[in-house]
PDB file of C-alpha atoms in Angstrom:
ATOM      1  CA  MET A 119     121.279 -24.129  12.612  1.00  0.00           C
ATOM      2  CA  ARG A 120     120.336 -27.663  13.737  1.00  0.00           C
ATOM      3  CA  VAL A 121     117.218 -28.862  11.951  1.00  0.00           C
ATOM      4  CA  VAL A 122     114.876 -31.881  12.163  1.00  0.00           C
ATOM      5  CA  ILE A 123     112.982 -32.742   8.957  1.00  0.00           C
ATOM      6  CA  ALA A 124     109.736 -34.737   8.849  1.00  0.00           C
ATOM      7  CA  GLU A 125     108.541 -35.467   5.324  1.00  0.00           C
ATOM      8  CA  ASP A 126     107.187 -38.713   3.815  1.00  0.00           C
ATOM      9  CA  ASN A 127     107.887 -37.829   0.173  1.00  0.00           C
ATOM     10  CA  ALA A 128     111.406 -39.166  -0.425  1.00  0.00           C
ATOM     11  CA  LEU A 129     112.211 -36.727  -3.238  1.00  0.00           C
ATOM     12  CA  LEU A 130     111.175 -33.653  -1.255  1.00  0.00           C
ATOM     13  CA  ARG A 131     112.787 -35.023   1.866  1.00  0.00           C
ATOM     14  CA  GLU A 132     116.172 -35.482   0.194  1.00  0.00           C
ATOM     15  CA  GLY A 133     115.810 -32.125  -1.502  1.00  0.00           C
ATOM     16  CA  LEU A 134     115.306 -30.421   1.857  1.00  0.00           C
ATOM     17  CA  VAL A 135     118.344 -32.195   3.299  1.00  0.00           C
ATOM     18  CA  LEU A 136     120.508 -31.163   0.345  1.00  0.00           C
ATOM     19  CA  LEU A 137     119.240 -27.576   0.430  1.00  0.00           C
ATOM     20  CA  LEU A 138     119.842 -27.112   4.157  1.00  0.00           C
ATOM     21  CA  THR A 139     123.211 -28.822   4.310  1.00  0.00           C
ATOM     22  CA  SER A 140     124.448 -26.955   1.269  1.00  0.00           C
ATOM     23  CA  THR A 141     123.599 -23.642   2.916  1.00  0.00           C
ATOM     24  CA  GLY A 142     125.490 -24.411   6.096  1.00  0.00           C
ATOM     25  CA  HIS A 143     122.806 -25.944   8.286  1.00  0.00           C
ATOM     26  CA  GLU A 144     123.029 -29.264  10.138  1.00  0.00           C
ATOM     27  CA  VAL A 145     120.213 -31.776   9.645  1.00  0.00           C
ATOM     28  CA  VAL A 146     120.271 -33.752  12.890  1.00  0.00           C
ATOM     29  CA  ALA A 147     117.347 -36.093  12.112  1.00  0.00           C
ATOM     30  CA  VAL A 148     115.129 -37.040   9.180  1.00  0.00           C
ATOM     31  CA  VAL A 149     111.903 -38.962   9.713  1.00  0.00           C
ATOM     32  CA  GLY A 150     109.221 -40.226   7.350  1.00  0.00           C
ATOM     33  CA  THR A 151     106.267 -41.106   9.566  1.00  0.00           C
ATOM     34  CA  GLY A 152     104.126 -39.313  12.129  1.00  0.00           C
ATOM     35  CA  PRO A 153     105.037 -41.468  15.172  1.00  0.00           C
ATOM     36  CA  GLU A 154     108.737 -40.752  14.638  1.00  0.00           C
ATOM     37  CA  ILE A 155     108.441 -36.961  14.824  1.00  0.00           C
ATOM     38  CA  LEU A 156     107.986 -36.282  18.537  1.00  0.00           C
ATOM     39  CA  PRO A 157     110.736 -38.666  19.724  1.00  0.00           C
ATOM     40  CA  ALA A 158     113.174 -37.079  17.235  1.00  0.00           C
ATOM     41  CA  LEU A 159     112.322 -33.564  18.375  1.00  0.00           C
ATOM     42  CA  LEU A 160     112.586 -34.433  22.047  1.00  0.00           C
ATOM     43  CA  ALA A 161     115.887 -36.276  21.540  1.00  0.00           C
ATOM     44  CA  HIS A 162     117.614 -33.617  19.424  1.00  0.00           C
ATOM     45  CA  ARG A 163     115.925 -30.389  20.618  1.00  0.00           C
ATOM     46  CA  PRO A 164     116.756 -28.698  17.292  1.00  0.00           C
ATOM     47  CA  ASP A 165     117.001 -24.998  16.538  1.00  0.00           C
ATOM     48  CA  ALA A 166     114.091 -25.506  14.110  1.00  0.00           C
ATOM     49  CA  ALA A 167     111.862 -28.262  12.755  1.00  0.00           C
ATOM     50  CA  VAL A 168     110.470 -28.523   9.224  1.00  0.00           C
ATOM     51  CA  LEU A 169     107.352 -30.719   9.254  1.00  0.00           C
ATOM     52  CA  ASP A 170     104.825 -31.881   6.682  1.00  0.00           C
ATOM     53  CA  VAL A 171     101.252 -31.515   7.995  1.00  0.00           C
ATOM     54  CA  ARG A 172     100.064 -34.867   6.650  1.00  0.00           C
ATOM     55  CA  MET A 173     102.270 -37.850   7.452  1.00  0.00           C
ATOM     56  CA  PRO A 174     101.870 -41.631   7.500  1.00  0.00           C
ATOM     57  CA  PRO A 175     100.142 -43.687   8.673  1.00  0.00           C
ATOM     58  CA  GLY A 176      96.902 -41.698   8.457  1.00  0.00           C
ATOM     59  CA  PHE A 177      97.888 -38.830   6.144  1.00  0.00           C
ATOM     60  CA  ARG A 178      95.610 -36.503   8.070  1.00  0.00           C
ATOM     61  CA  ASP A 179      97.313 -34.084  10.452  1.00  0.00           C
ATOM     62  CA  GLU A 180     100.006 -36.194  12.111  1.00  0.00           C
ATOM     63  CA  GLY A 181     102.722 -33.592  11.501  1.00  0.00           C
ATOM     64  CA  LEU A 182     100.641 -30.784  12.923  1.00  0.00           C
ATOM     65  CA  ARG A 183      99.728 -32.815  16.010  1.00  0.00           C
ATOM     66  CA  ALA A 184     103.388 -33.647  16.620  1.00  0.00           C
ATOM     67  CA  ALA A 185     104.337 -29.989  16.198  1.00  0.00           C
ATOM     68  CA  LEU A 186     101.725 -28.874  18.747  1.00  0.00           C
ATOM     69  CA  GLU A 187     102.754 -31.544  21.234  1.00  0.00           C
ATOM     70  CA  ALA A 188     106.467 -30.766  20.776  1.00  0.00           C
ATOM     71  CA  ARG A 189     105.827 -27.060  21.421  1.00  0.00           C
ATOM     72  CA  ARG A 190     103.878 -27.998  24.525  1.00  0.00           C
ATOM     73  CA  ARG A 191     106.794 -30.034  25.853  1.00  0.00           C
ATOM     74  CA  LEU A 192     109.485 -27.729  24.505  1.00  0.00           C
ATOM     75  CA  PRO A 193     108.013 -24.229  24.780  1.00  0.00           C
ATOM     76  CA  GLY A 194     109.220 -21.947  22.037  1.00  0.00           C
ATOM     77  CA  LEU A 195     110.474 -24.734  19.772  1.00  0.00           C
ATOM     78  CA  PRO A 196     110.605 -23.125  16.283  1.00  0.00           C
ATOM     79  CA  VAL A 197     108.415 -25.058  13.851  1.00  0.00           C
ATOM     80  CA  LEU A 198     107.909 -24.498  10.132  1.00  0.00           C
ATOM     81  CA  VAL A 199     104.953 -26.542   8.856  1.00  0.00           C
ATOM     82  CA  LEU A 200     104.521 -27.434   5.197  1.00  0.00           C
ATOM     83  CA  SER A 201     101.178 -28.144   3.530  1.00  0.00           C
ATOM     84  CA  GLN A 202     100.087 -29.078   0.029  1.00  0.00           C
ATOM     85  CA  TYR A 203      96.991 -26.887   0.223  1.00  0.00           C
ATOM     86  CA  VAL A 204      95.707 -23.931   2.214  1.00  0.00           C
ATOM     87  CA  GLU A 205      94.085 -25.282   5.373  1.00  0.00           C
ATOM     88  CA  GLU A 206      92.768 -22.376   7.401  1.00  0.00           C
ATOM     89  CA  SER A 207      92.077 -24.556  10.449  1.00  0.00           C
ATOM     90  CA  TYR A 208      95.670 -25.834  10.504  1.00  0.00           C
ATOM     91  CA  ALA A 209      97.123 -22.321  10.394  1.00  0.00           C
ATOM     92  CA  ALA A 210      94.761 -21.150  13.129  1.00  0.00           C
ATOM     93  CA  GLU A 211      95.507 -24.110  15.377  1.00  0.00           C
ATOM     94  CA  LEU A 212      99.258 -23.829  14.923  1.00  0.00           C
ATOM     95  CA  LEU A 213      99.193 -20.131  15.787  1.00  0.00           C
ATOM     96  CA  GLY A 214      96.672 -20.535  18.538  1.00  0.00           C
ATOM     97  CA  GLY A 215      99.339 -21.366  21.137  1.00  0.00           C
ATOM     98  CA  GLY A 216     101.341 -18.243  20.336  1.00  0.00           C
ATOM     99  CA  ALA A 217     102.849 -16.960  17.128  1.00  0.00           C
ATOM    100  CA  SER A 218     106.456 -16.857  18.289  1.00  0.00           C
ATOM    101  CA  GLY A 219     108.659 -19.179  16.234  1.00  0.00           C
ATOM    102  CA  VAL A 220     106.019 -20.651  13.958  1.00  0.00           C
ATOM    103  CA  GLY A 221     105.575 -20.810  10.225  1.00  0.00           C
ATOM    104  CA  TYR A 222     103.062 -22.228   7.770  1.00  0.00           C
ATOM    105  CA  LEU A 223     104.073 -22.505   4.129  1.00  0.00           C
ATOM    106  CA  LEU A 224     102.689 -24.212   1.064  1.00  0.00           C
ATOM    107  CA  LYS A 225     105.059 -26.831  -0.330  1.00  0.00           C
ATOM    108  CA  ASP A 226     105.425 -24.908  -3.556  1.00  0.00           C
ATOM    109  CA  ARG A 227     107.295 -22.277  -1.556  1.00  0.00           C
ATOM    110  CA  VAL A 228     110.159 -24.711  -0.930  1.00  0.00           C
ATOM    111  CA  GLY A 229     111.087 -24.448  -4.604  1.00  0.00           C
ATOM    112  CA  ARG A 230     111.624 -20.735  -4.127  1.00  0.00           C
ATOM    113  CA  VAL A 231     114.833 -21.304  -2.254  1.00  0.00           C
ATOM    114  CA  ASP A 232     115.481 -17.772  -1.020  1.00  0.00           C
ATOM    115  CA  GLU A 233     111.933 -17.361   0.284  1.00  0.00           C
ATOM    116  CA  PHE A 234     111.993 -20.728   2.019  1.00  0.00           C
ATOM    117  CA  LEU A 235     115.351 -20.087   3.697  1.00  0.00           C
ATOM    118  CA  ASP A 236     114.268 -16.604   4.738  1.00  0.00           C
ATOM    119  CA  ALA A 237     111.100 -18.043   6.291  1.00  0.00           C
ATOM    120  CA  LEU A 238     113.062 -20.716   8.165  1.00  0.00           C
ATOM    121  CA  THR A 239     115.544 -18.165   9.456  1.00  0.00           C
ATOM    122  CA  ARG A 240     112.748 -15.904  10.705  1.00  0.00           C
ATOM    123  CA  VAL A 241     110.977 -18.776  12.439  1.00  0.00           C
ATOM    124  CA  ALA A 242     114.200 -19.995  14.065  1.00  0.00           C
ATOM    125  CA  ALA A 243     114.774 -16.485  15.372  1.00  0.00           C
ATOM    126  CA  GLY A 244     111.370 -16.464  17.064  1.00  0.00           C
ATOM    127  CA  GLY A 245     109.470 -14.711  14.278  1.00  0.00           C
ATOM    128  CA  THR A 246     106.538 -15.773  12.139  1.00  0.00           C
ATOM    129  CA  ALA A 247     106.326 -16.844   8.498  1.00  0.00           C
ATOM    130  CA  LEU A 248     102.956 -17.281   6.873  1.00  0.00           C
ATOM    131  CA  ASP A 249     102.617 -18.140   3.204  1.00  0.00           C
ATOM    132  CA  PRO A 250     101.183 -15.193   1.237  1.00  0.00           C
ATOM    133  CA  GLU A 251      98.505 -17.485  -0.205  1.00  0.00           C
ATOM    134  CA  VAL A 252      97.455 -18.541   3.306  1.00  0.00           C
ATOM    135  CA  VAL A 253      97.203 -14.895   4.383  1.00  0.00           C
ATOM    136  CA  ALA A 254      95.218 -13.980   1.282  1.00  0.00           C
ATOM    137  CA  GLU A 255      92.847 -16.895   1.893  1.00  0.00           C
ATOM    138  CA  LEU A 256      92.305 -15.854   5.484  1.00  0.00           C
ATOM    139  CA  LEU A 257      91.572 -12.292   4.455  1.00  0.00           C
ATOM    140  CA  THR A 258      89.256 -13.019   1.532  1.00  0.00           C
ATOM    141  CA  ARG A 259      87.145 -15.474   3.506  1.00  0.00           C
ATOM    142  CA  ARG A 260      86.149 -12.782   5.968  1.00  0.00           C
ATOM    143  CA  THR A 261      83.066 -10.781   4.928  1.00  0.00           C
ATOM    144  CA  ASP A 262      80.955  -8.142   6.588  1.00  0.00           C
ATOM    145  CA  SER A 263      83.663  -7.216   9.061  1.00  0.00           C
ATOM    146  CA  PRO A 264      85.840  -4.182   9.998  1.00  0.00           C
ATOM    147  CA  LEU A 265      88.288  -5.453   7.370  1.00  0.00           C
ATOM    148  CA  ASP A 266      85.952  -3.935   4.826  1.00  0.00           C
ATOM    149  CA  SER A 267      86.816  -0.504   6.192  1.00  0.00           C
ATOM    150  CA  LEU A 268      90.490  -0.872   5.224  1.00  0.00           C
ATOM    151  CA  THR A 269      91.807   0.949   2.189  1.00  0.00           C
ATOM    152  CA  PRO A 270      93.554  -1.138  -0.487  1.00  0.00           C
ATOM    153  CA  ARG A 271      96.941   0.064   0.796  1.00  0.00           C
ATOM    154  CA  GLU A 272      96.062  -0.761   4.396  1.00  0.00           C
ATOM    155  CA  ARG A 273      95.008  -4.232   3.292  1.00  0.00           C
ATOM    156  CA  GLU A 274      98.351  -4.692   1.545  1.00  0.00           C
ATOM    157  CA  VAL A 275     100.150  -3.642   4.714  1.00  0.00           C
ATOM    158  CA  LEU A 276      98.007  -5.986   6.798  1.00  0.00           C
ATOM    159  CA  GLU A 277      98.840  -8.937   4.533  1.00  0.00           C
ATOM    160  CA  LEU A 278     102.556  -8.211   4.813  1.00  0.00           C
ATOM    161  CA  ILE A 279     102.293  -7.865   8.611  1.00  0.00           C
ATOM    162  CA  ALA A 280     100.589 -11.260   8.772  1.00  0.00           C
ATOM    163  CA  GLU A 281     103.409 -12.759   6.710  1.00  0.00           C
ATOM    164  CA  GLY A 282     105.770 -11.618   9.441  1.00  0.00           C
ATOM    165  CA  ARG A 283     107.422  -8.787   7.542  1.00  0.00           C
ATOM    166  CA  ASP A 284     109.029  -5.918   9.440  1.00  0.00           C
ATOM    167  CA  ASN A 285     108.420  -2.248   8.653  1.00  0.00           C
ATOM    168  CA  THR A 286     111.575  -1.885   6.556  1.00  0.00           C
ATOM    169  CA  THR A 287     110.629  -4.860   4.366  1.00  0.00           C
ATOM    170  CA  ILE A 288     107.066  -3.612   3.989  1.00  0.00           C
ATOM    171  CA  ALA A 289     108.327  -0.220   2.919  1.00  0.00           C
ATOM    172  CA  HIS A 290     110.666  -1.788   0.348  1.00  0.00           C
ATOM    173  CA  THR A 291     107.969  -4.129  -0.985  1.00  0.00           C
ATOM    174  CA  LEU A 292     105.363  -1.390  -1.397  1.00  0.00           C
ATOM    175  CA  VAL A 293     107.885   1.267  -2.435  1.00  0.00           C
ATOM    176  CA  ILE A 294     106.839   3.711   0.267  1.00  0.00           C
ATOM    177  CA  THR A 295     108.624   5.285   3.256  1.00  0.00           C
ATOM    178  CA  GLU A 296     108.835   3.603   6.666  1.00  0.00           C
ATOM    179  CA  ARG A 297     106.985   6.595   8.086  1.00  0.00           C
ATOM    180  CA  SER A 298     104.113   5.834   5.741  1.00  0.00           C
ATOM    181  CA  VAL A 299     104.209   2.166   6.807  1.00  0.00           C
ATOM    182  CA  SER A 300     103.958   3.175  10.455  1.00  0.00           C
ATOM    183  CA  LYS A 301     101.001   5.418   9.650  1.00  0.00           C
ATOM    184  CA  HIS A 302      99.209   2.667   7.734  1.00  0.00           C
ATOM    185  CA  ILE A 303      99.829   0.173  10.542  1.00  0.00           C
ATOM    186  CA  GLY A 304      98.419   2.600  13.073  1.00  0.00           C
ATOM    187  CA  ASN A 305      95.313   3.026  10.915  1.00  0.00           C
ATOM    188  CA  VAL A 306      94.919  -0.732  10.485  1.00  0.00           C
ATOM    189  CA  PHE A 307      95.124  -1.406  14.196  1.00  0.00           C
ATOM    190  CA  LEU A 308      92.853   1.500  14.984  1.00  0.00           C
ATOM    191  CA  LYS A 309      90.160   0.247  12.582  1.00  0.00           C
ATOM    192  CA  LEU A 310      90.470  -3.348  13.803  1.00  0.00           C
ATOM    193  CA  GLY A 311      90.645  -2.433  17.472  1.00  0.00           C
ATOM    194  CA  LEU A 312      94.022  -4.143  17.923  1.00  0.00           C
ATOM    195  CA  PRO A 313      96.973  -3.205  20.161  1.00  0.00           C
ATOM    196  CA  THR A 314      99.717  -1.196  18.426  1.00  0.00           C
ATOM    197  CA  SER A 315     102.666  -3.281  19.655  1.00  0.00           C
ATOM    198  CA  ASP A 316     105.772  -3.116  17.454  1.00  0.00           C
ATOM    199  CA  SER A 317     106.630  -6.742  18.219  1.00  0.00           C
ATOM    200  CA  GLY A 318     106.435  -8.641  14.945  1.00  0.00           C
ATOM    201  CA  HIS A 319     105.040 -11.920  16.244  1.00  0.00           C
ATOM    202  CA  ARG A 320     102.619 -10.150  18.554  1.00  0.00           C
ATOM    203  CA  ARG A 321     101.314  -8.158  15.619  1.00  0.00           C
ATOM    204  CA  VAL A 322     100.722 -11.323  13.637  1.00  0.00           C
ATOM    205  CA  LEU A 323      99.061 -13.046  16.579  1.00  0.00           C
ATOM    206  CA  ALA A 324      96.758 -10.089  17.070  1.00  0.00           C
ATOM    207  CA  VAL A 325      95.829  -9.996  13.415  1.00  0.00           C
ATOM    208  CA  LEU A 326      95.184 -13.728  13.199  1.00  0.00           C
ATOM    209  CA  ALA A 327      93.255 -13.742  16.443  1.00  0.00           C
ATOM    210  CA  TYR A 328      91.018 -11.084  14.978  1.00  0.00           C
ATOM    211  CA  LEU A 329      90.621 -12.887  11.639  1.00  0.00           C
ATOM    212  CA  ASN A 330      89.825 -16.202  13.312  1.00  0.00           C
ATOM    213  CA  ASN A 331      87.169 -14.689  15.545  1.00  0.00           C
ATOM    214  CA  ALA A 332      85.641 -12.078  13.284  1.00  0.00           C
TER     215      ALA A 332
END
């Protein structure tokens, strides 16, 4: 996999390079400021980009802006965005243009190597990877909505769907059968009035669209 990295913290930046190259990936460009991101992405057209949300010079949302513009110019470009804290608006904006090939993780997740690499692989393949803490924050902020009608198990299933997990992984995580997972998903979508598509990224998009407009 060819990857572009955008991170201003030198230690994390070098750590990402070492992690990716040691696991067989090719880092084709590494940048440390916001204005450098888009030119690097357009020049290299990587298989995936790993971008910090807040980059110099303003340390606001330079990375996110570059990711959105890059996906506008290169439709479907897989982007995995890293953030220090849960920013609901960032997650919503990133996913607003379509959930295919996008991810939003907290930086702490990078230290969990297997989880980070799994998320990057899913994003590069056109899937979605949302940090569990981001999903939990989105869910708990919603009050007085149809979400309240979900059972505890259905809520667990919904959280795993929003993380981009497939039915097999959900079944393994919750120690239930795939048939039970399918039943719970059907109940969730019925209660939330969402389409019952089996497409992973479409399911996430539908869930997040509901959460962001509830």
